mmCIF file of C-alpha atoms in Angstrom:
data_model
loop_
_atom_site.group_PDB
_atom_site.id
_atom_site.type_symbol
_atom_site.label_atom_id
_atom_site.label_comp_id
_atom_site.label_asym_id
_atom_site.label_seq_id
_atom_site.Cartn_x
_atom_site.Cartn_y
_atom_site.Cartn_z
ATOM 1 C CA MET A 474 -9.576 19.263 37.932
ATOM 2 C CA ALA A 475 -11.062 17.428 40.883
ATOM 3 C CA GLU A 476 -8.854 14.755 42.410
ATOM 4 C CA ALA A 477 -11.678 12.202 42.176
ATOM 5 C CA ILE A 478 -10.488 11.382 38.636
ATOM 6 C CA THR A 479 -6.722 10.976 38.602
ATOM 7 C CA LEU A 480 -6.264 8.046 36.240
ATOM 8 C CA ARG A 481 -8.591 5.356 34.940
ATOM 9 C CA GLU A 482 -7.515 2.711 32.465
ATOM 10 C CA ARG A 483 -9.491 0.137 30.522
ATOM 11 C CA GLU A 484 -9.062 -2.014 27.431
ATOM 12 C CA ILE A 485 -10.851 -1.419 24.152
ATOM 13 C CA ARG A 486 -11.706 -4.515 22.094
ATOM 14 C CA PHE A 487 -12.859 -4.213 18.514
ATOM 15 C CA GLY A 488 -12.855 -7.644 16.894
ATOM 16 C CA GLY A 489 -9.358 -9.074 17.280
ATOM 17 C CA VAL A 490 -7.876 -5.638 18.039
ATOM 18 C CA ARG A 491 -7.167 -4.576 21.602
ATOM 19 C CA TYR A 492 -5.682 -1.334 22.847
ATOM 20 C CA GLY A 493 -5.405 0.565 26.096
ATOM 21 C CA PHE A 494 -7.583 3.565 26.862
ATOM 22 C CA ALA A 495 -6.691 5.870 29.748
ATOM 23 C CA VAL A 496 -8.542 8.881 31.158
ATOM 24 C CA GLY A 497 -6.684 11.068 33.618
ATOM 25 C CA HIS A 498 -5.498 14.531 34.580
ATOM 26 C CA GLY A 499 -2.727 16.318 36.390
ATOM 27 C CA PRO A 500 0.842 15.189 37.099
ATOM 28 C CA THR A 501 -0.245 11.602 37.737
ATOM 29 C CA SER A 502 -1.584 11.348 34.206
ATOM 30 C CA LEU A 503 1.570 12.806 32.653
ATOM 31 C CA SER A 504 3.987 10.632 34.629
ATOM 32 C CA ALA A 505 1.944 7.550 33.780
ATOM 33 C CA LEU A 506 2.007 8.545 30.096
ATOM 34 C CA THR A 507 5.809 8.812 30.221
ATOM 35 C CA HIS A 508 5.991 5.329 31.728
ATOM 36 C CA ARG A 509 3.628 3.942 29.091
ATOM 37 C CA LEU A 510 5.648 5.493 26.255
ATOM 38 C CA ALA A 511 8.855 4.042 27.670
ATOM 39 C CA GLY A 512 7.305 0.586 27.404
ATOM 40 C CA LEU A 513 7.064 0.949 23.621
ATOM 41 C CA ASP A 514 10.873 0.760 23.206
ATOM 42 C CA ALA A 515 10.670 3.339 20.400
ATOM 43 C CA ASP A 516 13.754 4.847 18.783
ATOM 44 C CA ARG A 517 11.900 8.065 17.924
ATOM 45 C CA PHE A 518 8.566 9.756 18.536
ATOM 46 C CA VAL A 519 7.077 12.043 15.907
ATOM 47 C CA ILE A 520 4.277 14.178 17.351
ATOM 48 C CA VAL A 521 1.790 15.477 14.785
ATOM 49 C CA ALA A 522 0.269 18.386 16.695
ATOM 50 C CA ASP A 523 -2.637 20.727 16.093
ATOM 51 C CA ALA A 524 -1.057 24.070 15.204
ATOM 52 C CA GLY A 525 -3.710 25.755 17.358
ATOM 53 C CA LEU A 526 -2.431 24.231 20.589
ATOM 54 C CA THR A 527 -0.271 26.346 22.869
ATOM 55 C CA GLU A 528 3.463 25.817 23.207
ATOM 56 C CA ASP A 529 2.876 24.692 26.793
ATOM 57 C CA GLN A 530 0.329 22.073 25.748
ATOM 58 C CA ILE A 531 2.587 20.654 23.049
ATOM 59 C CA GLY A 532 5.602 20.947 25.336
ATOM 60 C CA GLU A 533 3.965 18.851 28.061
ATOM 61 C CA ILE A 534 3.519 15.885 25.752
ATOM 62 C CA ALA A 535 6.855 16.412 23.988
ATOM 63 C CA ARG A 536 8.602 16.249 27.370
ATOM 64 C CA CYS A 537 6.836 12.971 28.200
ATOM 65 C CA ALA A 538 8.017 11.459 24.917
ATOM 66 C CA GLY A 539 11.453 13.081 25.079
ATOM 67 C CA GLU A 540 12.284 11.347 28.350
ATOM 68 C CA THR A 541 12.194 8.081 26.422
ATOM 69 C CA ALA A 542 13.497 8.759 22.904
ATOM 70 C CA ALA A 543 14.358 11.489 20.423
ATOM 71 C CA THR A 544 11.231 13.471 19.672
ATOM 72 C CA THR A 545 10.192 15.596 16.712
ATOM 73 C CA VAL A 546 7.113 17.822 16.583
ATOM 74 C CA LEU A 547 5.296 18.504 13.304
ATOM 75 C CA SER A 548 2.369 20.915 13.288
ATOM 76 C CA VAL A 549 -0.692 20.861 11.073
ATOM 77 C CA PRO A 550 -3.641 23.277 10.925
ATOM 78 C CA ALA A 551 -6.848 21.719 12.281
ATOM 79 C CA ASP A 552 -8.814 22.918 9.281
ATOM 80 C CA GLU A 553 -11.245 20.798 7.274
ATOM 81 C CA LYS A 554 -9.781 22.292 4.096
ATOM 82 C CA THR A 555 -6.341 20.819 4.910
ATOM 83 C CA LYS A 556 -7.623 17.326 5.666
ATOM 84 C CA SER A 557 -6.317 15.903 2.398
ATOM 85 C CA LEU A 558 -3.847 13.456 0.905
ATOM 86 C CA GLY A 559 -1.705 16.422 -0.058
ATOM 87 C CA ALA A 560 -1.380 17.447 3.577
ATOM 88 C CA VAL A 561 -0.544 13.868 4.588
ATOM 89 C CA ASP A 562 2.111 13.749 1.859
ATOM 90 C CA SER A 563 3.556 17.020 3.163
ATOM 91 C CA LEU A 564 3.743 15.534 6.660
ATOM 92 C CA ALA A 565 5.472 12.442 5.265
ATOM 93 C CA GLU A 566 8.058 14.634 3.525
ATOM 94 C CA GLN A 567 8.846 16.192 6.903
ATOM 95 C CA LEU A 568 8.677 12.943 8.882
ATOM 96 C CA ILE A 569 10.860 10.607 6.831
ATOM 97 C CA PRO A 570 14.051 12.751 6.928
ATOM 98 C CA THR A 571 13.929 12.799 10.748
ATOM 99 C CA GLY A 572 15.368 9.289 10.752
ATOM 100 C CA VAL A 573 12.247 7.351 11.608
ATOM 101 C CA THR A 574 12.460 3.581 11.385
ATOM 102 C CA ARG A 575 9.961 0.763 11.802
ATOM 103 C CA ARG A 576 10.558 1.085 15.575
ATOM 104 C CA SER A 577 9.364 4.692 15.593
ATOM 105 C CA VAL A 578 5.985 5.884 16.835
ATOM 106 C CA VAL A 579 3.661 8.567 15.484
ATOM 107 C CA MET A 580 1.746 10.451 18.161
ATOM 108 C CA ALA A 581 -1.444 12.301 17.223
ATOM 109 C CA LEU A 582 -1.893 15.354 19.444
ATOM 110 C CA GLY A 583 -5.110 17.220 18.687
ATOM 111 C CA GLY A 584 -8.744 16.721 17.830
ATOM 112 C CA GLY A 585 -10.312 14.196 15.518
ATOM 113 C CA LEU A 586 -9.149 15.933 12.340
ATOM 114 C CA VAL A 587 -5.483 15.879 13.365
ATOM 115 C CA GLY A 588 -5.955 12.359 14.707
ATOM 116 C CA ASN A 589 -7.203 11.189 11.314
ATOM 117 C CA MET A 590 -4.328 12.824 9.447
ATOM 118 C CA ALA A 591 -1.706 11.444 11.829
ATOM 119 C CA GLY A 592 -3.458 8.078 11.821
ATOM 120 C CA LEU A 593 -3.408 7.821 8.035
ATOM 121 C CA LEU A 594 0.197 9.017 7.983
ATOM 122 C CA SER A 595 1.227 6.302 10.442
ATOM 123 C CA ALA A 596 -0.663 3.669 8.433
ATOM 124 C CA LEU A 597 1.090 4.607 5.177
ATOM 125 C CA VAL A 598 4.706 5.293 6.139
ATOM 126 C CA PHE A 599 6.696 2.069 5.720
ATOM 127 C CA ARG A 600 3.270 0.394 5.364
ATOM 128 C CA GLY A 601 2.567 0.942 9.035
ATOM 129 C CA LEU A 602 4.199 2.699 11.981
ATOM 130 C CA ARG A 603 2.827 2.438 15.502
ATOM 131 C CA LEU A 604 0.281 5.073 16.496
ATOM 132 C CA VAL A 605 -0.531 6.688 19.840
ATOM 133 C CA HIS A 606 -3.496 9.016 20.193
ATOM 134 C CA VAL A 607 -3.362 11.879 22.702
ATOM 135 C CA PRO A 608 -6.673 13.613 21.927
ATOM 136 C CA THR A 609 -7.168 17.201 23.043
ATOM 137 C CA THR A 610 -10.901 17.653 22.404
ATOM 138 C CA LEU A 611 -13.918 15.960 23.908
ATOM 139 C CA LEU A 612 -15.119 14.876 20.456
ATOM 140 C CA ALA A 613 -11.847 13.065 19.829
ATOM 141 C CA MET A 614 -11.778 11.524 23.313
ATOM 142 C CA SER A 615 -15.339 10.243 23.148
ATOM 143 C CA ASP A 616 -15.662 9.382 19.474
ATOM 144 C CA SER A 617 -12.919 9.513 16.854
ATOM 145 C CA VAL A 618 -10.249 7.596 18.804
ATOM 146 C CA LEU A 619 -12.830 4.866 19.460
ATOM 147 C CA SER A 620 -12.419 3.584 15.916
ATOM 148 C CA LEU A 621 -9.828 2.005 13.655
ATOM 149 C CA LYS A 622 -10.780 4.277 10.732
ATOM 150 C CA GLN A 623 -8.179 6.749 9.518
ATOM 151 C CA ALA A 624 -9.283 8.912 6.597
ATOM 152 C CA VAL A 625 -9.014 12.273 4.863
ATOM 153 C CA ASN A 626 -11.286 14.096 2.462
ATOM 154 C CA SER A 627 -11.273 13.989 -1.311
ATOM 155 C CA SER A 628 -12.022 17.111 -3.327
ATOM 156 C CA VAL A 629 -15.678 16.059 -3.544
ATOM 157 C CA GLY A 630 -16.526 14.555 -0.174
ATOM 158 C CA LYS A 631 -15.794 13.660 3.439
ATOM 159 C CA ASN A 632 -13.497 10.781 4.417
ATOM 160 C CA HIS A 633 -13.320 9.242 0.945
ATOM 161 C CA LEU A 634 -9.626 8.288 1.249
ATOM 162 C CA GLY A 635 -8.467 6.110 4.104
ATOM 163 C CA THR A 636 -7.818 2.764 5.697
ATOM 164 C CA PHE A 637 -8.021 0.942 9.038
ATOM 165 C CA HIS A 638 -5.127 1.311 11.470
ATOM 166 C CA ALA A 639 -5.314 0.704 15.212
ATOM 167 C CA PRO A 640 -3.453 2.720 17.845
ATOM 168 C CA VAL A 641 -1.318 0.930 20.393
ATOM 169 C CA PHE A 642 -3.042 3.017 23.043
ATOM 170 C CA VAL A 643 -5.056 6.197 23.638
ATOM 171 C CA TRP A 644 -4.191 8.666 26.404
ATOM 172 C CA ASN A 645 -6.969 11.114 27.320
ATOM 173 C CA HIS A 646 -5.435 13.923 29.376
ATOM 174 C CA LEU A 647 -8.462 15.856 30.638
ATOM 175 C CA ASP A 648 -6.437 18.979 31.390
ATOM 176 C CA PHE A 649 -6.640 19.785 27.672
ATOM 177 C CA LEU A 650 -10.372 20.370 28.049
ATOM 178 C CA ARG A 651 -10.003 23.239 30.522
ATOM 179 C CA THR A 652 -9.887 25.860 27.772
ATOM 180 C CA LEU A 653 -12.162 24.072 25.286
ATOM 181 C CA PRO A 654 -14.890 26.439 23.999
ATOM 182 C CA ALA A 655 -18.430 25.601 25.069
ATOM 183 C CA ASP A 656 -19.459 25.041 21.448
ATOM 184 C CA GLU A 657 -16.785 22.337 21.107
ATOM 185 C CA VAL A 658 -18.164 20.551 24.162
ATOM 186 C CA ARG A 659 -21.736 20.751 22.887
ATOM 187 C CA SER A 660 -20.628 19.542 19.460
ATOM 188 C CA ALA A 661 -18.890 16.524 20.969
ATOM 189 C CA LEU A 662 -21.926 15.616 23.020
ATOM 190 C CA CYS A 663 -24.046 15.423 19.862
ATOM 191 C CA GLU A 664 -22.100 12.265 18.975
ATOM 192 C CA MET A 665 -22.741 10.975 22.493
ATOM 193 C CA ILE A 666 -26.442 11.702 21.960
ATOM 194 C CA LYS A 667 -26.257 9.665 18.754
ATOM 195 C CA ASN A 668 -24.988 6.713 20.791
ATOM 196 C CA VAL A 669 -27.885 7.067 23.218
ATOM 197 C CA LEU A 670 -30.527 7.283 20.476
ATOM 198 C CA GLY A 671 -29.082 4.524 18.322
ATOM 199 C CA ILE A 672 -27.479 2.060 20.743
ATOM 200 C CA VAL A 673 -28.163 2.618 24.459
ATOM 201 C CA PRO A 674 -31.602 4.257 24.827
ATOM 202 C CA ASP A 675 -31.771 2.821 28.359
ATOM 203 C CA ARG A 676 -29.287 5.589 29.279
ATOM 204 C CA TYR A 677 -31.611 8.316 27.948
ATOM 205 C CA ALA A 678 -32.929 9.539 31.299
ATOM 206 C CA GLU A 679 -29.562 9.788 33.045
ATOM 207 C CA VAL A 680 -28.047 11.599 30.053
ATOM 208 C CA ALA A 681 -30.986 14.004 29.869
ATOM 209 C CA ALA A 682 -30.499 14.757 33.570
ATOM 210 C CA ARG A 683 -26.794 15.597 33.071
ATOM 211 C CA LEU A 684 -26.937 17.656 29.878
ATOM 212 C CA ARG A 685 -26.569 21.426 30.300
ATOM 213 C CA ALA A 686 -27.025 24.037 27.582
ATOM 214 C CA ASP A 687 -24.211 26.134 29.111
ATOM 215 C CA ALA A 688 -21.778 23.199 28.749
ATOM 216 C CA GLU A 689 -20.482 23.686 32.302
ATOM 217 C CA TYR A 690 -19.493 20.162 33.337
ATOM 218 C CA THR A 691 -17.443 18.665 36.136
ATOM 219 C CA PRO A 692 -14.601 16.223 35.400
ATOM 220 C CA GLU A 693 -16.887 13.491 36.715
ATOM 221 C CA ASP A 694 -19.525 14.452 34.125
ATOM 222 C CA ILE A 695 -16.933 14.354 31.335
ATOM 223 C CA ALA A 696 -15.656 10.956 32.470
ATOM 224 C CA PHE A 697 -19.268 9.712 32.559
ATOM 225 C CA PHE A 698 -19.863 10.862 28.972
ATOM 226 C CA ILE A 699 -16.622 9.289 27.740
ATOM 227 C CA ASP A 700 -17.380 5.994 29.508
ATOM 228 C CA LEU A 701 -20.867 5.915 27.993
ATOM 229 C CA CYS A 702 -19.402 6.348 24.508
ATOM 230 C CA VAL A 703 -16.839 3.605 25.103
ATOM 231 C CA ASP A 704 -19.571 1.252 26.304
ATOM 232 C CA ALA A 705 -21.887 2.046 23.381
ATOM 233 C CA LYS A 706 -19.264 1.812 20.657
ATOM 234 C CA SER A 707 -17.804 -1.374 22.153
ATOM 235 C CA ALA A 708 -21.258 -2.966 22.139
ATOM 236 C CA VAL A 709 -21.575 -2.687 18.356
ATOM 237 C CA MET A 710 -17.905 -2.920 17.373
ATOM 238 C CA CYS A 711 -16.832 -5.896 19.476
ATOM 239 C CA GLU A 712 -17.498 -8.193 16.513
ATOM 240 C CA ASP A 713 -17.501 -5.550 13.772
ATOM 241 C CA ALA A 714 -14.190 -3.709 13.949
ATOM 242 C CA HIS A 715 -14.439 -2.368 10.405
ATOM 243 C CA GLU A 716 -17.943 -0.967 10.979
ATOM 244 C CA ARG A 717 -19.641 -2.721 8.070
ATOM 245 C CA GLY A 718 -22.385 -4.567 9.942
ATOM 246 C CA ASP A 719 -24.006 -3.732 13.286
ATOM 247 C CA ALA A 720 -21.548 -0.894 13.842
ATOM 248 C CA LEU A 721 -22.935 0.996 10.856
ATOM 249 C CA VAL A 722 -25.395 2.464 13.351
ATOM 250 C CA LEU A 723 -22.471 4.680 14.404
ATOM 251 C CA GLU A 724 -22.987 6.473 11.090
ATOM 252 C CA TYR A 725 -26.517 7.468 12.092
ATOM 253 C CA GLY A 726 -27.072 11.105 11.144
ATOM 254 C CA HIS A 727 -23.809 11.240 9.210
ATOM 255 C CA THR A 728 -25.126 11.025 5.650
ATOM 256 C CA ILE A 729 -27.001 14.328 5.700
ATOM 257 C CA GLY A 730 -24.774 15.705 8.462
ATOM 258 C CA HIS A 731 -21.557 15.208 6.500
ATOM 259 C CA ALA A 732 -23.132 16.877 3.472
ATOM 260 C CA ALA A 733 -24.039 19.956 5.523
ATOM 261 C CA GLU A 734 -20.615 20.038 7.167
ATOM 262 C CA LEU A 735 -18.874 19.839 3.791
ATOM 263 C CA LEU A 736 -21.003 22.588 2.251
ATOM 264 C CA THR A 737 -20.109 24.992 5.063
ATOM 265 C CA GLY A 738 -16.404 24.282 4.646
ATOM 266 C CA GLY A 739 -16.266 22.959 8.190
ATOM 267 C CA GLU A 740 -17.761 26.118 9.713
ATOM 268 C CA LEU A 741 -20.637 23.956 10.952
ATOM 269 C CA ARG A 742 -19.008 21.880 13.671
ATOM 270 C CA HIS A 743 -18.976 18.149 13.056
ATOM 271 C CA GLY A 744 -21.123 17.208 16.035
ATOM 272 C CA TYR A 745 -23.651 19.925 15.291
ATOM 273 C CA ALA A 746 -23.860 18.652 11.705
ATOM 274 C CA ILE A 747 -24.474 15.115 12.940
ATOM 275 C CA GLY A 748 -27.183 16.358 15.308
ATOM 276 C CA LEU A 749 -28.940 18.041 12.387
ATOM 277 C CA GLY A 750 -28.478 14.905 10.304
ATOM 278 C CA MET A 751 -30.179 12.863 13.020
ATOM 279 C CA LEU A 752 -33.130 15.261 13.136
ATOM 280 C CA ALA A 753 -33.527 14.928 9.377
ATOM 281 C CA ALA A 754 -33.189 11.126 9.579
ATOM 282 C CA ALA A 755 -35.803 11.002 12.334
ATOM 283 C CA ARG A 756 -38.246 13.028 10.223
ATOM 284 C CA ILE A 757 -37.586 10.726 7.248
ATOM 285 C CA ALA A 758 -38.154 7.631 9.401
ATOM 286 C CA ARG A 759 -41.391 9.079 10.706
ATOM 287 C CA GLU A 760 -42.573 9.815 7.163
ATOM 288 C CA LEU A 761 -41.827 6.182 6.273
ATOM 289 C CA GLY A 762 -43.830 4.939 9.256
ATOM 290 C CA LEU A 763 -40.760 3.671 11.122
ATOM 291 C CA LEU A 764 -40.541 6.130 14.043
ATOM 292 C CA SER A 765 -43.277 7.451 16.293
ATOM 293 C CA ALA A 766 -43.781 11.148 16.929
ATOM 294 C CA ALA A 767 -42.490 10.579 20.474
ATOM 295 C CA ASP A 768 -39.261 9.001 19.213
ATOM 296 C CA GLU A 769 -38.743 11.872 16.794
ATOM 297 C CA ALA A 770 -39.327 14.339 19.621
ATOM 298 C CA ALA A 771 -36.809 12.487 21.781
ATOM 299 C CA HIS A 772 -34.086 13.392 19.258
ATOM 300 C CA ARG A 773 -34.892 17.088 19.509
ATOM 301 C CA GLU A 774 -35.204 17.011 23.302
ATOM 302 C CA LEU A 775 -31.644 15.809 23.896
ATOM 303 C CA LEU A 776 -30.178 18.223 21.342
ATOM 304 C CA VAL A 777 -32.051 21.159 22.909
ATOM 305 C CA LEU A 778 -30.917 20.151 26.406
ATOM 306 C CA ASN A 779 -27.389 20.118 24.992
ATOM 307 C CA GLY A 780 -27.781 23.624 23.572
ATOM 308 C CA ALA A 781 -27.121 22.376 20.023
ATOM 309 C CA PRO A 782 -28.638 23.932 16.887
ATOM 310 C CA THR A 783 -31.758 22.361 15.413
ATOM 311 C CA VAL A 784 -31.732 24.173 12.048
ATOM 312 C CA LEU A 785 -29.161 24.461 9.276
ATOM 313 C CA PRO A 786 -27.070 27.640 9.111
ATOM 314 C CA ALA A 787 -28.519 30.402 6.950
ATOM 315 C CA GLY A 788 -27.387 30.122 3.368
ATOM 316 C CA VAL A 789 -27.136 26.330 3.223
ATOM 317 C CA ASP A 790 -29.238 25.278 0.226
ATOM 318 C CA PRO A 791 -31.302 22.122 0.890
ATOM 319 C CA GLU A 792 -30.966 21.143 -2.772
ATOM 320 C CA GLU A 793 -27.176 21.356 -2.496
ATOM 321 C CA VAL A 794 -27.334 19.143 0.598
ATOM 322 C CA LEU A 795 -29.426 16.644 -1.344
ATOM 323 C CA ARG A 796 -26.959 16.606 -4.243
ATOM 324 C CA THR A 797 -24.005 16.178 -1.869
ATOM 325 C CA VAL A 798 -25.717 13.258 -0.123
ATOM 326 C CA ALA A 799 -25.372 11.393 -3.424
ATOM 327 C CA LEU A 800 -21.579 11.339 -2.888
ATOM 328 C CA ASP A 801 -21.747 9.797 0.600
ATOM 329 C CA ASN A 802 -19.075 7.181 1.305
ATOM 330 C CA LYS A 803 -21.579 4.524 2.450
ATOM 331 C CA ARG A 804 -22.792 3.914 -1.099
ATOM 332 C CA GLY A 805 -22.563 0.308 -2.267
ATOM 333 C CA TYR A 806 -23.405 -1.628 0.895
ATOM 334 C CA VAL A 807 -26.583 -2.555 -0.984
ATOM 335 C CA ARG A 808 -27.344 -2.423 -4.698
ATOM 336 C CA GLY A 809 -28.357 1.108 -5.645
ATOM 337 C CA THR A 810 -31.798 2.053 -6.905
ATOM 338 C CA ALA A 811 -32.396 4.983 -9.239
ATOM 339 C CA GLY A 812 -34.055 7.928 -7.536
ATOM 340 C CA SER A 813 -33.198 6.825 -3.991
ATOM 341 C CA ARG A 814 -30.515 7.595 -1.412
ATOM 342 C CA ASP A 815 -28.913 5.221 1.097
ATOM 343 C CA LEU A 816 -29.461 6.200 4.743
ATOM 344 C CA ILE A 817 -29.233 4.641 8.170
ATOM 345 C CA LEU A 818 -32.593 4.944 9.915
ATOM 346 C CA LEU A 819 -34.131 3.858 13.201
ATOM 347 C CA GLU A 820 -37.431 2.058 13.649
ATOM 348 C CA GLY A 821 -37.387 2.817 17.360
ATOM 349 C CA LEU A 822 -34.827 4.174 19.793
ATOM 350 C CA GLY A 823 -31.938 1.721 19.844
ATOM 351 C CA LYS A 824 -33.460 -0.247 16.943
ATOM 352 C CA PRO A 825 -31.769 0.300 13.557
ATOM 353 C CA HIS A 826 -33.990 -0.440 10.579
ATOM 354 C CA ARG A 827 -32.691 -3.542 8.752
ATOM 355 C CA PRO A 828 -34.442 -3.983 5.407
ATOM 356 C CA GLY A 829 -33.180 -7.271 3.968
ATOM 357 C CA GLY A 830 -30.897 -7.666 6.986
ATOM 358 C CA ALA A 831 -28.681 -4.664 6.222
ATOM 359 C CA LEU A 832 -28.663 -1.387 8.138
ATOM 360 C CA ILE A 833 -28.963 0.620 4.915
ATOM 361 C CA THR A 834 -32.409 1.892 3.889
ATOM 362 C CA GLN A 835 -32.973 3.120 0.349
ATOM 363 C CA VAL A 836 -35.125 6.206 0.662
ATOM 364 C CA PRO A 837 -36.899 7.945 -2.236
ATOM 365 C CA GLU A 838 -35.226 11.237 -3.047
ATOM 366 C CA ALA A 839 -38.450 13.148 -2.410
ATOM 367 C CA VAL A 840 -38.579 11.868 1.177
ATOM 368 C CA VAL A 841 -34.909 12.700 1.730
ATOM 369 C CA ARG A 842 -35.657 16.224 0.500
ATOM 370 C CA LEU A 843 -38.508 16.482 2.981
ATOM 371 C CA GLY A 844 -36.187 15.444 5.797
ATOM 372 C CA ILE A 845 -33.607 18.041 4.828
ATOM 373 C CA GLU A 846 -36.271 20.751 4.548
ATOM 374 C CA SER A 847 -37.453 19.895 8.068
ATOM 375 C CA ILE A 848 -34.182 21.277 9.466
ATOM 376 C CA THR A 849 -34.304 24.540 7.548
ATOM 377 C CA SER A 850 -36.678 26.201 10.024
ATOM 378 C CA GLU A 851 -37.837 25.794 13.606
ATOM 379 C CA VAL A 852 -41.279 24.710 12.448
ATOM 380 C CA ALA A 853 -41.309 20.901 12.756
#
């Protein structure tokens, strides 16, 4: 990693919640993490680690924690199929006998999936242990840790079971990204693209100039992308920490995207699914007279520059996607209407549609179907 980015720290503010957010690499980052952990005065650290990480990667963070207090490592598969209450209960059965107390700290070491499981675990044990996020993927660094939401899947849908629980701080150690597959980088940047389209369209040109289909980025590029996501999410969450008002725009593309992701059993990467969901939402908004052809094209342009897919994987049935959309966890923000589905739409880049003041638009099922069908082939 280039020495230009050694350690940067800033504060995240979501409503009345504040927590530290550091981005760094190399020995400076690790020694600073050790110092920060020591300041927590914890009697034990329990690291919930992605089982796919190497022993060296887990060992680095375990050594930082172990210099301060007794440390236990629990591993969990980063698999969408294991993101369940049963898996959280299994972690709790391993965690509680270690001797944790209310002074102990849970550390989430992995991507967004592991972060959610560890986050929910920390929220539930003793009705709330302290949480530290050490994300190891770009998607987690730029998106999932920038939220208070901690949730797992039910047997019928994504993120149905959860609560809000803030970390005490987030430590982004960029060295973890050295071996990240290109597809993981592209997937993460789809969420960043969502922030550009929905919140900060004034950053469109500079993002378009930086995006590369080969996903070969410098540390400075990665820091730029992370900073942009922090700025965008802070703009809508500063007075909406629970993401029920203005911050609902962060769910743009997620209704159809989550359905596609669920139907593939997680084989379709989360960010890619959200990118496809945004393309479908843009087509729906255009059909409803909300978006111009140019704004719809702007969605596709950024995704193509990013090297992300623009059609659903073969074998995904549009009718199954439509049926799964009916189980989306955003239902109920507005009174339901028979034959319609609740979506978040734009009426211009950076301009969420607000019928009746809410960010939820009730869309006739036939129009939702049309949007889904628009991402089943390259013909737009």
